[in-house]
PDB file of C-alpha atoms and ligand atoms in Angstrom:
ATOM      1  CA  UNK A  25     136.267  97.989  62.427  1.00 90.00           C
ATOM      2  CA  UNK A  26     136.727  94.747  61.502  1.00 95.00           C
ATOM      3  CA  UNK A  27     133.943  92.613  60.474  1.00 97.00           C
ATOM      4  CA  UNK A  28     134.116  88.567  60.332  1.00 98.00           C
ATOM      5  CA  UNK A  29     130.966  86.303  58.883  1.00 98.00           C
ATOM      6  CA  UNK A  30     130.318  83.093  60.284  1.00 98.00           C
ATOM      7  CA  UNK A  31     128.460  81.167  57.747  1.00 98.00           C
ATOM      8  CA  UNK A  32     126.862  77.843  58.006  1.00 97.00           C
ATOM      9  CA  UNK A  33     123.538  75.650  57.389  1.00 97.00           C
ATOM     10  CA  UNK A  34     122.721  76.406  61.394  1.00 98.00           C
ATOM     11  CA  UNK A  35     120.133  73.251  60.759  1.00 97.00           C
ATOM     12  CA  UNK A  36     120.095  74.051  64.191  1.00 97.00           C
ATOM     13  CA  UNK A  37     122.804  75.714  65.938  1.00 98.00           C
ATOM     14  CA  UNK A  38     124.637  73.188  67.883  1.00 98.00           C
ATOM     15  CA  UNK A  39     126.758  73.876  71.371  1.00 98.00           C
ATOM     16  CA  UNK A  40     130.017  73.623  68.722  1.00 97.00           C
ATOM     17  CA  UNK A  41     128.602  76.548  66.601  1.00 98.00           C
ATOM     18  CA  UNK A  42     127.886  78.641  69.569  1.00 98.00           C
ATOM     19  CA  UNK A  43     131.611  78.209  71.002  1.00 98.00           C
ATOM     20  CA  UNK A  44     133.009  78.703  67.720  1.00 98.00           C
ATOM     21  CA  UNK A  45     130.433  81.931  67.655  1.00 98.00           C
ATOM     22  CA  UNK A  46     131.441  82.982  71.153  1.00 98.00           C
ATOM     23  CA  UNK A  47     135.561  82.801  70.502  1.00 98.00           C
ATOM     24  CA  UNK A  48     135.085  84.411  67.515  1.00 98.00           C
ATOM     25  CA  UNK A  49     133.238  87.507  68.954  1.00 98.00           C
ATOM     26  CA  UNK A  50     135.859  87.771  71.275  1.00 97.00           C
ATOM     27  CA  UNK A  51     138.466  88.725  68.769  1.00 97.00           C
ATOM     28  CA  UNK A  52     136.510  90.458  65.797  1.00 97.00           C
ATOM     29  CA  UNK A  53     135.142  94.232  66.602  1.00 97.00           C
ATOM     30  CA  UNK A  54     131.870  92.601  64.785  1.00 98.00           C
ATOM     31  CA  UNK A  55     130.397  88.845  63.982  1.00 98.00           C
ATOM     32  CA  UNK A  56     127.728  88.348  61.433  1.00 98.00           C
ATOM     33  CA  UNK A  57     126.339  85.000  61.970  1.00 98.00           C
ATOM     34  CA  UNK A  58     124.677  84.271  58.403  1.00 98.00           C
ATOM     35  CA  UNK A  59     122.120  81.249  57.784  1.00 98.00           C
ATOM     36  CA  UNK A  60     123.617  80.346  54.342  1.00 97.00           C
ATOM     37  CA  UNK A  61     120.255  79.139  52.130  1.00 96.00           C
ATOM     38  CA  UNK A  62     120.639  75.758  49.818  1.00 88.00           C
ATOM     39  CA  UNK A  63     118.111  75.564  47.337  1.00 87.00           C
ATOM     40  CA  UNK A  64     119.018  71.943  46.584  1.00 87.00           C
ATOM     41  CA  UNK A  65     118.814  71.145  50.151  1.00 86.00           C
ATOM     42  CA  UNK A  66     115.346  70.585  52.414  1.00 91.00           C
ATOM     43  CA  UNK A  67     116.139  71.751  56.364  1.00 95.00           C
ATOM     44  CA  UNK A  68     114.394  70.332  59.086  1.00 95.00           C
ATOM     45  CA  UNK A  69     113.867  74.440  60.021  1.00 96.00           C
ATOM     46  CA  UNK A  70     112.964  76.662  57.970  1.00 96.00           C
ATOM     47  CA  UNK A  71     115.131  80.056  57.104  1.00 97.00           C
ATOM     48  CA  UNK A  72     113.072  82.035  59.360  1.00 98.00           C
ATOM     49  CA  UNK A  73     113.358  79.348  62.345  1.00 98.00           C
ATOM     50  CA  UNK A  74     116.984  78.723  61.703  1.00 98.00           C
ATOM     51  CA  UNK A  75     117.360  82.897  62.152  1.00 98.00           C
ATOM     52  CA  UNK A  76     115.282  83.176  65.030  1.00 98.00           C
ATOM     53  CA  UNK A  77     117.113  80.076  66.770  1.00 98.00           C
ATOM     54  CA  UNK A  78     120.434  81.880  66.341  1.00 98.00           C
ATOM     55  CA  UNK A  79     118.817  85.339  67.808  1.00 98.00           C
ATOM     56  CA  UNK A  80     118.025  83.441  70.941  1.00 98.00           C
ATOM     57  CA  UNK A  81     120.982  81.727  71.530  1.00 98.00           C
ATOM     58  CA  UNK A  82     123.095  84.515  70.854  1.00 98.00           C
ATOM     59  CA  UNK A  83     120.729  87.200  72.230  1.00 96.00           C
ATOM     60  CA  UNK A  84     123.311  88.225  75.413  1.00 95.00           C
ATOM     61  CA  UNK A  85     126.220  88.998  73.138  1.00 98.00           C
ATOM     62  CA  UNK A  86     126.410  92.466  72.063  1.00 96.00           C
ATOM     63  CA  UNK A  87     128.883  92.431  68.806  1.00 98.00           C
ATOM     64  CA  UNK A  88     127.022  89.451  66.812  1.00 98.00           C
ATOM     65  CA  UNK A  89     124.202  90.131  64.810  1.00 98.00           C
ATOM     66  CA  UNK A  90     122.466  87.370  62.627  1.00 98.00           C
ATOM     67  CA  UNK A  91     121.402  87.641  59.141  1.00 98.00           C
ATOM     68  CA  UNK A  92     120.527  84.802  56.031  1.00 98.00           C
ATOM     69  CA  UNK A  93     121.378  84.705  52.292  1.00 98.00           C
ATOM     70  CA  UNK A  94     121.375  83.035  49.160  1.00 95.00           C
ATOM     71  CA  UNK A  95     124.081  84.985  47.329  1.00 95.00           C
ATOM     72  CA  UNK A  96     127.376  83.395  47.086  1.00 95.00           C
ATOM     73  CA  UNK A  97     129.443  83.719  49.865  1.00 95.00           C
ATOM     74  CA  UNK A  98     132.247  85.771  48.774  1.00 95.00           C
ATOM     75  CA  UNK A  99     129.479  88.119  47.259  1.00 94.00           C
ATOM     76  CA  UNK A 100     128.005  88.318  50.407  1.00 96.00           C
ATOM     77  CA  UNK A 101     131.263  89.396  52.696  1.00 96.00           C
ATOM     78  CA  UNK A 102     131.970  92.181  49.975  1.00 94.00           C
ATOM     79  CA  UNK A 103     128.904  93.858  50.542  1.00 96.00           C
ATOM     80  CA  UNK A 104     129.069  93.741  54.378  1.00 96.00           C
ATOM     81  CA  UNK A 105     131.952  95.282  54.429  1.00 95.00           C
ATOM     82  CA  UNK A 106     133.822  91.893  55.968  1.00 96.00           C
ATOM     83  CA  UNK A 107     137.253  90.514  54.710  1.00 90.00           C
ATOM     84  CA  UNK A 108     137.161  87.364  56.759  1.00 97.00           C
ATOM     85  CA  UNK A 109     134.862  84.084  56.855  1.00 98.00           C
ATOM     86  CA  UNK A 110     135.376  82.195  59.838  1.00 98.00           C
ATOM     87  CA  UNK A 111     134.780  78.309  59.550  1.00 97.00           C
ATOM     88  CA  UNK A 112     134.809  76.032  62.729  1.00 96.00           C
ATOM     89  CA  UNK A 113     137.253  72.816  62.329  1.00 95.00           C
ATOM     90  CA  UNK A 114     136.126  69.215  63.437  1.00 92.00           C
ATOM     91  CA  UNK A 115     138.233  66.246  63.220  1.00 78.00           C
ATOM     92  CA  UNK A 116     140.289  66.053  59.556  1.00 73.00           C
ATOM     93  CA  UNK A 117     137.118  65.546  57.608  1.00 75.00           C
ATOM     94  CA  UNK A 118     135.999  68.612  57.682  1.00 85.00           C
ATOM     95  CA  UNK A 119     139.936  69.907  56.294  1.00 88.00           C
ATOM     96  CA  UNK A 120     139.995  68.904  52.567  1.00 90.00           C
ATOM     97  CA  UNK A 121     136.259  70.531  51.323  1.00 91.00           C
ATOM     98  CA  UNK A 122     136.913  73.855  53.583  1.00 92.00           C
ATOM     99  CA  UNK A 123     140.648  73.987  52.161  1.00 93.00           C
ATOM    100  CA  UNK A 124     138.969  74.069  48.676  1.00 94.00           C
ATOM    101  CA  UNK A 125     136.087  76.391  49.614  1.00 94.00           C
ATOM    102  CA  UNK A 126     138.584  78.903  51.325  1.00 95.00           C
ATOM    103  CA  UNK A 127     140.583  78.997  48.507  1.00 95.00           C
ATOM    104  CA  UNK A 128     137.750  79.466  45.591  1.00 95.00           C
ATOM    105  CA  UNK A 129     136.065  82.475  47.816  1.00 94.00           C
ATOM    106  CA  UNK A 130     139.525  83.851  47.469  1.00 93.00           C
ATOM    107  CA  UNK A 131     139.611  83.349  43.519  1.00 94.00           C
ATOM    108  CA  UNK A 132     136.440  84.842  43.481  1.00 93.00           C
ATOM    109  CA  UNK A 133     136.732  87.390  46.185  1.00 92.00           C
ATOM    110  CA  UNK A 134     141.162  88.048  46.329  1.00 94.00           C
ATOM    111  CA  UNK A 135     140.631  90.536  49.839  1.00 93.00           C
ATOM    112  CA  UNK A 136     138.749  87.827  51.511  1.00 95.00           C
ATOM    113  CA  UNK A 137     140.817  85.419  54.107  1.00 97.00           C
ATOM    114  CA  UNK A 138     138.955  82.344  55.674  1.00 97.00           C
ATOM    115  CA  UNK A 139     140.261  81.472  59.442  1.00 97.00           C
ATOM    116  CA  UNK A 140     139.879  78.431  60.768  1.00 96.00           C
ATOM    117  CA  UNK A 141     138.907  78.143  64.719  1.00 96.00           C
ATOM    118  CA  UNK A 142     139.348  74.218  65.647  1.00 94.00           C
ATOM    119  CA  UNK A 143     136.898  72.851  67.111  1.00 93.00           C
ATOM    120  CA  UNK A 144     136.606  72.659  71.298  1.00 94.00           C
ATOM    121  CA  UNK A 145     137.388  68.650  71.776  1.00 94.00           C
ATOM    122  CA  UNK A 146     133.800  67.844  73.465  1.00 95.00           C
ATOM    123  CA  UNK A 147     132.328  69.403  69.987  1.00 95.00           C
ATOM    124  CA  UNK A 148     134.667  67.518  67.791  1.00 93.00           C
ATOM    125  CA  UNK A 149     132.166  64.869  66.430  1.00 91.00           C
ATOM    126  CA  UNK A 150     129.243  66.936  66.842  1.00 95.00           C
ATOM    127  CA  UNK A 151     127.295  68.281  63.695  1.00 95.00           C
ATOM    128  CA  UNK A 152     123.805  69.409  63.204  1.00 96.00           C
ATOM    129  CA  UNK A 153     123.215  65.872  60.805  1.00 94.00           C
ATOM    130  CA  UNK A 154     124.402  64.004  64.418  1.00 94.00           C
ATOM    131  CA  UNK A 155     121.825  65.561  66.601  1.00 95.00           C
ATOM    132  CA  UNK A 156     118.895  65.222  64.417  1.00 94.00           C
ATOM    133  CA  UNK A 157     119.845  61.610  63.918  1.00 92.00           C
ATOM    134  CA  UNK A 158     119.802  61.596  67.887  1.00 91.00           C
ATOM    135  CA  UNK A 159     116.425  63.198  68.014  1.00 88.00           C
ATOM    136  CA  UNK A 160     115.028  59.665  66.899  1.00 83.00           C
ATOM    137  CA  UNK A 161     115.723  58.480  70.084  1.00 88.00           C
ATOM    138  CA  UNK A 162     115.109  59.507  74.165  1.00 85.00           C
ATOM    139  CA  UNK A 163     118.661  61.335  74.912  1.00 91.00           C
ATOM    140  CA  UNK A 164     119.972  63.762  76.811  1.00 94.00           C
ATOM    141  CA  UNK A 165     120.343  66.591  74.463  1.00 95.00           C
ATOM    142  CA  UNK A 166     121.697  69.347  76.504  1.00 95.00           C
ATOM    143  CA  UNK A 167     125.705  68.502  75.757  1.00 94.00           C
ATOM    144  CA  UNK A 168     124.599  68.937  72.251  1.00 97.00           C
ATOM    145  CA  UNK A 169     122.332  71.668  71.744  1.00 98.00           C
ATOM    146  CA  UNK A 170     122.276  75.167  73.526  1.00 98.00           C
ATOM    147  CA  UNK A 171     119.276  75.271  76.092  1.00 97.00           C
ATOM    148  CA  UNK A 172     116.876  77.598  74.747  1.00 97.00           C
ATOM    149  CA  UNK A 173     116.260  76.208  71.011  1.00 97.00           C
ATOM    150  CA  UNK A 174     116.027  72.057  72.798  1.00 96.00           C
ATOM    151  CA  UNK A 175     112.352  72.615  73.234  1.00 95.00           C
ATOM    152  CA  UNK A 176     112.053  73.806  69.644  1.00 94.00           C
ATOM    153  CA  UNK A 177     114.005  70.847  68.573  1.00 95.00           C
ATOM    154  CA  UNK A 178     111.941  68.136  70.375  1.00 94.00           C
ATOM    155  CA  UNK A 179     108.914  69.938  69.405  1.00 93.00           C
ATOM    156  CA  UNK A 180     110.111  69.261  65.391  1.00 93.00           C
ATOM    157  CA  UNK A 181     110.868  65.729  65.994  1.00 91.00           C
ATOM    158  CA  UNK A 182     107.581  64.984  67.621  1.00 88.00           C
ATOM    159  CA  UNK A 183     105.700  66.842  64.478  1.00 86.00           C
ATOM    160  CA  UNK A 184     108.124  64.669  61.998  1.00 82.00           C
ATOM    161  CA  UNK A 185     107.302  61.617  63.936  1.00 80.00           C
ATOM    162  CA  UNK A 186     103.870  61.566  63.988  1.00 80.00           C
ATOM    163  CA  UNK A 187     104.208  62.615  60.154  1.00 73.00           C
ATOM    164  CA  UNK A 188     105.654  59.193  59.648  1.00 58.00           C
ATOM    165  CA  UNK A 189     103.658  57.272  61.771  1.00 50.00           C
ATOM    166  CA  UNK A 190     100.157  58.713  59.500  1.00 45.00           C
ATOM    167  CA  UNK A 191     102.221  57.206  56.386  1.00 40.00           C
TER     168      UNK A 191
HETATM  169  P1  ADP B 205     126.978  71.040  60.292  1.00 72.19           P
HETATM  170  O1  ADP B 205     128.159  70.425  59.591  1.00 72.19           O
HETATM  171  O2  ADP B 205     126.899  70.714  61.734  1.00 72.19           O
HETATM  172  O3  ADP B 205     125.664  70.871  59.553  1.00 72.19           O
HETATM  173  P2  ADP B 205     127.128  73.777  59.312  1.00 72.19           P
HETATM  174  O4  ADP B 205     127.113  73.446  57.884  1.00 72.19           O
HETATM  175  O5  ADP B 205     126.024  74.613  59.829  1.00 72.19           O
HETATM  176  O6  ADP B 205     127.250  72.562  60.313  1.00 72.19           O
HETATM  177  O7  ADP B 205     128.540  74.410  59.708  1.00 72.19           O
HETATM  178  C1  ADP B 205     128.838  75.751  59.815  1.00 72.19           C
HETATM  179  C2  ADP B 205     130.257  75.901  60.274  1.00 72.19           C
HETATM  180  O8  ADP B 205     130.388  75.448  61.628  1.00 72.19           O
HETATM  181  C3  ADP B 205     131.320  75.122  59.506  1.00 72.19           C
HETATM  182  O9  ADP B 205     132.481  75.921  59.460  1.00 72.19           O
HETATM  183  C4  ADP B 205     131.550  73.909  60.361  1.00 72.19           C
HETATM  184  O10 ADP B 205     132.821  73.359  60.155  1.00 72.19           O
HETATM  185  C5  ADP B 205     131.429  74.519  61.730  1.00 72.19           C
HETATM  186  N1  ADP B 205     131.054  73.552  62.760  1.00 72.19           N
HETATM  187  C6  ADP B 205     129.982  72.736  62.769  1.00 72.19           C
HETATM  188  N2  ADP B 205     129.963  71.972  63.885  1.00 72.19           N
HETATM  189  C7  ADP B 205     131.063  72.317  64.605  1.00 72.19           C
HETATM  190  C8  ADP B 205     131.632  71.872  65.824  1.00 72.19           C
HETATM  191  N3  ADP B 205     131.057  70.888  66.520  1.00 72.19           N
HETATM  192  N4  ADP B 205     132.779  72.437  66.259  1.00 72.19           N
HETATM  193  C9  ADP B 205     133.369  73.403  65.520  1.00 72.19           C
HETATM  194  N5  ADP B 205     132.902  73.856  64.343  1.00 72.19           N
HETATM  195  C10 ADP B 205     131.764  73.326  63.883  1.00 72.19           C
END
C-alpha cells in the first residue's frame, strides 16, 4: 500500500490545498493530510481548528485521513509507514525553499522522495497568508476557500476585528 503525507501549515485549507489533496488521493492507495505545528509561529486557528477544518472539507473522500505533528517531518513519514511527501507548486517562488527542504528530508530520511504536484493555474497565487489578508476586507471568498470552513473563517476575522477595535 502506498502511503503519501501531505504536510502543510493548513492556516486554513485553501481551494489550492484541497485540489492538490484531491489529485493526490487519486494516485496514492492512502493520503495523510498532516497539520505540521510551528512553535515559533502564532496561527490564526488553532491545531485543533486547523484539524477539524481539514476533516470537513475532506470528509467525502474515503483514502485521506488527517492527522497533526510537531516531530520533524522526515521522522514523521518513517513512522507512518509513508516514503513520499507531497508538496503543492505555485509560481517559481515556492521552487528554491521546497528544492532545499526535499532534499534535507532525504539526508535525514534516504527512503523518503518528495513529489511535486504544480499548482492548478486559478490557485497559482493563492496562499493561506493571501486570504487572511483578504479577510480585512468585504470579498467574495468562495474562489478561495472551500465552502464549508468560509463561515468559520469570517467568524475569526470578525472576533480579530473587534479585538483591534477594543485596543
Ligand atoms: P501556505 O503557503 O498557503 O500557507 P502551507 O504552508 O499550508 O500553505 O502549504 C502546504 C503545501 O501546500 C505546500 O506544499 C504548498 O506549496 C502547497 N500549496 C499552498 N497553496 C497552494 C496552491 N494554491 N496551489 C498548490 N499548492 C499549494
Amino acid at each position: 500500500m502506498k502511503i503519501a503525507i501531505y504536510p502543510g501549515s493548513f492556516d486554513p485549507i485553501t481551494s489550492g490545498h484541497l485540489n492538490i489533496i484531491q489529485r493526490a488521493a487519486n494516485i496514492f492507495d492512502r493520503l495523510i493530510v498532516c497539520v505540521m505545528v510551528n512553535h515559533a509561529k502564532s496561527p490564526m486557528f488553532t491545531r485543533e481548528e486547523r484539524v477539524d477544518m481539514i476533516k470537513r472539507v475532506v470528509g467525502d473522500i474515503p483514502n485521506v485521513e488527517v492527522d497533526s505533528s510537531d516531530e520533524l517531518l522526515a521522522e514523521y513519514a518513517k513512522r507512518k509507514g509513508s516514503c513520499v511527501i507531497i508538496k503543492g507548486l505555485r509560481a517559481g517562488s515556492d521552487f528554491e525553499n521546497e528544492f532545499q527542504m526535499a532534499l534535507i528530508n532525504r539526508k535525514i530520511n534516504p527512503t523518503l522522495d518528495t513529489m511535486f504536484l504544480s499548482s492548478e493555474h486559478q490557485y497559482m497565487y493563492l496562499s493561506s497568508s493571501t486570504v487572511k489578508e483578504l479577510g480585512g476586507y468585504d470579498v467574495d471568498l468562495s474562489d478561495f476557500l472551500p465552502e464549508q470552513i468560509i463561515p468559520d473563517f469570517k467568524q475569526r476575522v470578525a472576533v480579530k476585528n473587534q479585538g483591534g477595535n477594543r485596543k
